[in-house]
Coordinates of C-alpha atoms in Angstrom, one line a residue:
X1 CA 151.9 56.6 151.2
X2 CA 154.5 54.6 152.9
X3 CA 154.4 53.1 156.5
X4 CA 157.8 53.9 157.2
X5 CA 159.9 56.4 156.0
X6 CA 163.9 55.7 156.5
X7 CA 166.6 58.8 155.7
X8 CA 170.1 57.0 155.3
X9 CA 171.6 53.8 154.0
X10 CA 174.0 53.1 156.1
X11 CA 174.4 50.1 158.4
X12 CA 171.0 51.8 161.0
X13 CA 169.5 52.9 158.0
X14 CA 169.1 49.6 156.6
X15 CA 168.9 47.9 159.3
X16 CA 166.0 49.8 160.3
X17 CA 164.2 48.8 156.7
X18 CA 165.1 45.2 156.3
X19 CA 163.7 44.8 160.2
X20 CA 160.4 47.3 159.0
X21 CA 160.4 45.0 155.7
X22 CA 160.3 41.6 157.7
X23 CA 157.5 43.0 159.5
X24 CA 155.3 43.5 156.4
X25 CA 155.6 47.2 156.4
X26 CA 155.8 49.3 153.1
X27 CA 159.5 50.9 153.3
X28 CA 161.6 53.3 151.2
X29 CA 164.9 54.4 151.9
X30 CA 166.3 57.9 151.0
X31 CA 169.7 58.4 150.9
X32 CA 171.6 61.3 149.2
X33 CA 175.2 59.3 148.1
X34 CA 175.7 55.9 148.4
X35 CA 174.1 52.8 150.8
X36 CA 176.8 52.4 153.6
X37 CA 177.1 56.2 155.0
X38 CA 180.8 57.1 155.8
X39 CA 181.4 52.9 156.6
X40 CA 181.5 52.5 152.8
X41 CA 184.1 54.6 152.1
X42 CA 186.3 53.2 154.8
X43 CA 189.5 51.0 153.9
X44 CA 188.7 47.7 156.3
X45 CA 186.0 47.2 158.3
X46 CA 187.1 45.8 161.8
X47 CA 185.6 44.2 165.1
X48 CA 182.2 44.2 163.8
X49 CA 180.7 40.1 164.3
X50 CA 180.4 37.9 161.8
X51 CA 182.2 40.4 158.8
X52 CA 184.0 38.0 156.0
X53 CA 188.3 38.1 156.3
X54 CA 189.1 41.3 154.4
X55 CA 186.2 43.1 154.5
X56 CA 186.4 46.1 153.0
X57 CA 183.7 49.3 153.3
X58 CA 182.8 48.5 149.7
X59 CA 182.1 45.0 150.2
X60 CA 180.2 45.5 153.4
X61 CA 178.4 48.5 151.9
X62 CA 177.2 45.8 148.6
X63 CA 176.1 43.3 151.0
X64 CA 173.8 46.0 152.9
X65 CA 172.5 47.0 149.8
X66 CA 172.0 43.2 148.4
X67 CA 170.2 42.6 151.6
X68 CA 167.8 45.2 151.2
X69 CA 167.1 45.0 147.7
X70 CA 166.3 41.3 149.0
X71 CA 163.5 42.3 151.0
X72 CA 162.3 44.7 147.9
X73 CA 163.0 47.8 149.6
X74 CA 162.8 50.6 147.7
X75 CA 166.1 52.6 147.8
X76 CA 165.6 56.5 146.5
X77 CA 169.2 58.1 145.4
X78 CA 168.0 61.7 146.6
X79 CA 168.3 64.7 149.1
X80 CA 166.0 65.5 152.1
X81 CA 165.6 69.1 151.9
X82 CA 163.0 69.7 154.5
X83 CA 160.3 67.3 156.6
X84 CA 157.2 67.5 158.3
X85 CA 157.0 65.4 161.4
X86 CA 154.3 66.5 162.8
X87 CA 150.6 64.8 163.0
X88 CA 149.3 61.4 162.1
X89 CA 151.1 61.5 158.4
X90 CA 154.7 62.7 158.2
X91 CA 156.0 64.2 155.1
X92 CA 159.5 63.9 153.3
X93 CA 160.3 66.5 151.0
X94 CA 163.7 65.7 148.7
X95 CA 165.3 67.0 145.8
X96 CA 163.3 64.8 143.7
X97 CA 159.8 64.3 145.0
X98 CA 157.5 64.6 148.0
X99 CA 157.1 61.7 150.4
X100 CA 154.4 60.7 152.9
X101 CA 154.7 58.3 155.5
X102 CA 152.5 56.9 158.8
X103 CA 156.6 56.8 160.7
X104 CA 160.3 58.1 159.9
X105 CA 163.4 57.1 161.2
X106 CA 166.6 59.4 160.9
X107 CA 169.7 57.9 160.2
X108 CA 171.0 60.2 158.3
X109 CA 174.5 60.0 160.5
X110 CA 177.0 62.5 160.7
X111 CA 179.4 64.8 158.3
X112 CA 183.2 64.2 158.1
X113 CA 184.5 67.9 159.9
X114 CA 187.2 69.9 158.4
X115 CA 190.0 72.0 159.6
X116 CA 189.0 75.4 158.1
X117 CA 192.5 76.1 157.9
X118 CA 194.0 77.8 155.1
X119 CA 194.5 75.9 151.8
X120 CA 191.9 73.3 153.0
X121 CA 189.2 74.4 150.9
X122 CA 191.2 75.2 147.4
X123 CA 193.2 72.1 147.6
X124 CA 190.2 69.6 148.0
X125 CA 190.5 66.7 146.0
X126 CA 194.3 68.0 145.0
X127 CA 196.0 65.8 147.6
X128 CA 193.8 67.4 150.3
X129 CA 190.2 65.4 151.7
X130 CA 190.5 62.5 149.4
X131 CA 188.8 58.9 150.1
X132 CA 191.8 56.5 151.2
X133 CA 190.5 53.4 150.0
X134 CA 189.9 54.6 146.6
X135 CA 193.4 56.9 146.4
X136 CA 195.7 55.0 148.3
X137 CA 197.5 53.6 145.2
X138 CA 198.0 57.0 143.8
X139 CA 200.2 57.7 146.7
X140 CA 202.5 54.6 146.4
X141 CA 206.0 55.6 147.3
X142 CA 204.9 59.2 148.3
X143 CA 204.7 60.8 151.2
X144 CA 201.4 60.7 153.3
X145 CA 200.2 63.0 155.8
X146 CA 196.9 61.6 158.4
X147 CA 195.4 64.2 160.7
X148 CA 193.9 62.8 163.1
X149 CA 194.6 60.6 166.2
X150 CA 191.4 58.7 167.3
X151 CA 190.2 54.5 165.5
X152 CA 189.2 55.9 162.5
X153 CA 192.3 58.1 161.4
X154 CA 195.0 55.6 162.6
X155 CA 193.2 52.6 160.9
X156 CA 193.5 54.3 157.8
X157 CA 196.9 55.4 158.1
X158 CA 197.7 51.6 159.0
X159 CA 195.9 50.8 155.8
X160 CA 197.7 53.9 153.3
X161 CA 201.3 52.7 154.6
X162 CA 201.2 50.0 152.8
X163 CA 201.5 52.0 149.8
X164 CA 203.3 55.6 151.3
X165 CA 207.0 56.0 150.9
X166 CA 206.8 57.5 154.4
X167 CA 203.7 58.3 156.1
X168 CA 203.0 61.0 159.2
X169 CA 200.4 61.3 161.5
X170 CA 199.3 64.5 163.2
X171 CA 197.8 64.6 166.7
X172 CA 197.2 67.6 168.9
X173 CA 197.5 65.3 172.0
X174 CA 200.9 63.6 173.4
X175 CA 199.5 60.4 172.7
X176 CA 197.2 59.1 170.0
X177 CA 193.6 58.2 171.1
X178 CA 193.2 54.7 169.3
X179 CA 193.0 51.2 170.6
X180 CA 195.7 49.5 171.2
X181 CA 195.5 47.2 168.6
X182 CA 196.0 50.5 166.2
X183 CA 197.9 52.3 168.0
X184 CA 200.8 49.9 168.6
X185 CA 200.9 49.0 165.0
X186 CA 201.5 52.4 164.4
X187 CA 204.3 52.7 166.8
X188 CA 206.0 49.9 165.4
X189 CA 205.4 50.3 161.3
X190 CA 208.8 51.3 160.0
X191 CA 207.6 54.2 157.3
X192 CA 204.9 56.0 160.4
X193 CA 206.3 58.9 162.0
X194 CA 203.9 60.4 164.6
X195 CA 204.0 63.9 165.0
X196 CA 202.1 64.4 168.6
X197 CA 201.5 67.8 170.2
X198 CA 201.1 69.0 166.6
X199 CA 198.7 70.7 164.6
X200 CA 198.1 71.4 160.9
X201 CA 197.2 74.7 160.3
X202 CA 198.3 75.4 156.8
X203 CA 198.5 74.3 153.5
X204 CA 200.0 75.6 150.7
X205 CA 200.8 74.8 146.7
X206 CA 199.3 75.7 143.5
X207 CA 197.2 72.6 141.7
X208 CA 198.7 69.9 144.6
X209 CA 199.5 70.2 148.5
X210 CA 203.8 71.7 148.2
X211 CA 204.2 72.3 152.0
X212 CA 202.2 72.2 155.1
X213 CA 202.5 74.7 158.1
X214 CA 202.7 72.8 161.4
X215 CA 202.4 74.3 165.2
X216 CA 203.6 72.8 168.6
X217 CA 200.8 72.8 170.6
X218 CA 202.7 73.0 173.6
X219 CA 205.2 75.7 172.5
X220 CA 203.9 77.2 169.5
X221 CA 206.8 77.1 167.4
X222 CA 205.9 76.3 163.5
X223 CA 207.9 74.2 160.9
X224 CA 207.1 74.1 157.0
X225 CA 207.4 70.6 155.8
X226 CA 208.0 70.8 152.0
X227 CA 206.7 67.6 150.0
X228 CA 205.5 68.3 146.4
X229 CA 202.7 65.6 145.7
X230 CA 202.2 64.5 148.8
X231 CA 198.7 63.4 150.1
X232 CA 196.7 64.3 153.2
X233 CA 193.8 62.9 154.8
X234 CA 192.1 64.4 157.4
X235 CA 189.9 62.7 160.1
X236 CA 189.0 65.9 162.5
X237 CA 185.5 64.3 163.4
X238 CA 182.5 64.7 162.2
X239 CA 179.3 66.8 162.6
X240 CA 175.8 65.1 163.1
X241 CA 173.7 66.1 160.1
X242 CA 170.1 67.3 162.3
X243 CA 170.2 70.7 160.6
X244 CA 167.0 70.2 158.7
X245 CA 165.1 68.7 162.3
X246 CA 164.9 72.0 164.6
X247 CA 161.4 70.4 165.8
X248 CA 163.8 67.7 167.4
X249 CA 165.4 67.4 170.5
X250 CA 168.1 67.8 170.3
X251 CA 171.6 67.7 172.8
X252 CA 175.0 69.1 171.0
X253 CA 173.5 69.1 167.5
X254 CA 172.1 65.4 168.3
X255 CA 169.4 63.7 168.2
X256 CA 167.6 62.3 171.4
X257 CA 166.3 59.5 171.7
X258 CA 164.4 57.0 174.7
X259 CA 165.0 53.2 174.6
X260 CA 162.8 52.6 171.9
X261 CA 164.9 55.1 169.5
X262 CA 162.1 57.9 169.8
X263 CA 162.6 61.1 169.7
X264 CA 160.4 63.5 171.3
X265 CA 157.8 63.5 168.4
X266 CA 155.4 60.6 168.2
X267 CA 156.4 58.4 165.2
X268 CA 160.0 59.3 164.8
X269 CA 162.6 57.3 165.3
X270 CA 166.4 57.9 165.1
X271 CA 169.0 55.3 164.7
X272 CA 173.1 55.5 164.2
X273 CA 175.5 57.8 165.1
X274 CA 173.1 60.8 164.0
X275 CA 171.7 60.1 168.2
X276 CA 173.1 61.1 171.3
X277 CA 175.0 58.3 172.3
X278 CA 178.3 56.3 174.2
X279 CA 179.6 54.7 171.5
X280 CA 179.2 55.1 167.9
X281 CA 179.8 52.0 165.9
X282 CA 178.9 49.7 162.9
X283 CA 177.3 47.5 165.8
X284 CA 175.8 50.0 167.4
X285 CA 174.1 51.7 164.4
X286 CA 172.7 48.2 163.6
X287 CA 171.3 47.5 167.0
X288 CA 169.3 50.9 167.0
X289 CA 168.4 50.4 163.5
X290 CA 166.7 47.2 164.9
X291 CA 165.2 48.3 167.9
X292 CA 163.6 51.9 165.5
X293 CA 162.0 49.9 163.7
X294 CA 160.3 47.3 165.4
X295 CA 159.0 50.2 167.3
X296 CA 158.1 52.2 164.8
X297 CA 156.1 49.2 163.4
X298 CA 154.3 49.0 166.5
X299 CA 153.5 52.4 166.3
X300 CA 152.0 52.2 162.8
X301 CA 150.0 49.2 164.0
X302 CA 148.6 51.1 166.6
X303 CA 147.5 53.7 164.5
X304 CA 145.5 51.8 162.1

């Protein structure tokens, strides 16, 4: 029996322990891939207070992870398949064991969408859904394709020109959606072409991406651009990851929440992007990572 019950390691998720942890609460962490959520895989981390100069996804994921194992949280590699939430003792059922705790928080985050186009699905990991930090190097002098017009997607096209021969970035609006900060260093990198107004919605080859299929959004005419090799990496959003939680409120697939980060069923919490919320950041996640669990520990005090 636990006192508090986290799902995710990313930045809420373990910010949620390390604040449950101070607080003298027994806390284990399950978390089906690695500690940092979708922020670990990310090429730089940006705007976030206090991050070292060239912070990286990995290196801020190791330093959440140092952290917690600093605190002796225990940190489970496994799978929620179902949960219990109900009553005075909730119950965590993964692919490896059964767990019982007096509160959970849920910050399990959110699902990286994809296209469902054609060619998507066969050519994954063959120049098609690959992590940008880790294959960027592969690509050097190639062509690059990023789908994707919002922080996230032209970050990491910033980040893979460095290494593409020429690099293109597909956006179904006239204008990309990032900051200005990314957005203007896009406009001015010599090897970016943006393709706006534009959707991918084909890809073709046999054991790499050959050509993709694109389509004016305004027009509908098509073009085939043929690149044998090339690499593409698509940031089409992501889905929140509540499908196991039908108990919960829930608003657009996610998860509502009060002030206090509970959800409508005493002595659950929810914390990161995985909530309905304004902004979904590293800062963000970490601030209702804080606030869960100082309330959930509250609510296990009560309940003694």
């Amino acid at each position: 029996m636990y006192d508090i019950c986290v799902i995710g390691a990313g930045p809420a998720g373990i910010s949620s322990a390390v604040y449950a942890a101070s607080r003298g609460l027994e806390t284990v962490v399950l978390e089906e891939k690695e500690v940092g959520g979708l922020l670990g895989g990310v090429s730089t981390v940006t705007h976030y207070s206090g991050i070292v100069e060239g912070e990286t996804g990995a290196s801020f994921a190791e330093r959440l992870k140092r952290q917690a194992e600093s605190y002796g949280i225990d940190i489970r590699r496994e799978k929620v398949l179902s949960a219990e939430l109900e009553g005075d003792v909730k119950t965590i059922v993964t692919d490896a064991g059964t767990y019982k705790a007096k509160a959970v928080i849920i910050a399990a985050g959110t699902t990286p969408r994809k296209l469902g186009i054609p060619g998507e699905k066969e050519l994954c990991g063959h120049g098609v859904g690959m992590n940008a930090a880790k294959a960027a190097e592969k690509y050097e002098g190639r062509d690059v394709f990023v789908v994707g017009g919002a922080d996230g997607a032209v970050k990491e096209a910033l980040f893979l020109a460095k290494y593409a021969g020429k690099l293109r970035i597909i956006h179904f609006e006239d204008k990309l959606g990032a900051i200005p900060e990314f957005a203007e260093k896009a406009e001015k990198a010599e090897n970016i072409e943006l393709l706006l107004h534009t959707r991918l919605v084909e890809l073709t080859g046999e054991k790499e991406v050959e050509a993709l299929k694109l389509e004016d959004v305004h027009t509908g005419q098509t073009q085939i651009i043929r690149s044998e090799g090339c690499g593409v990496f698509i940031y089409a959003g992501s889905t929140p990851n509540t499908g196991i939680y039908p108990g919960l409120l829930q608003e657009d697939g996610y998860l509502v929440t009060d002030s206090r980060q509970q959800t409508n069923v005493p002595g659950v919490y929810a914390a990161g992007d995985i909530c309905v919320k304004q902004v979904r950041q590293a800062a963000t996640a970490v601030a209702d990572g804080a606030v869960a669990a100082i309330n959930a520990a509250a609510y296990c005090k009560n309940n003694e």
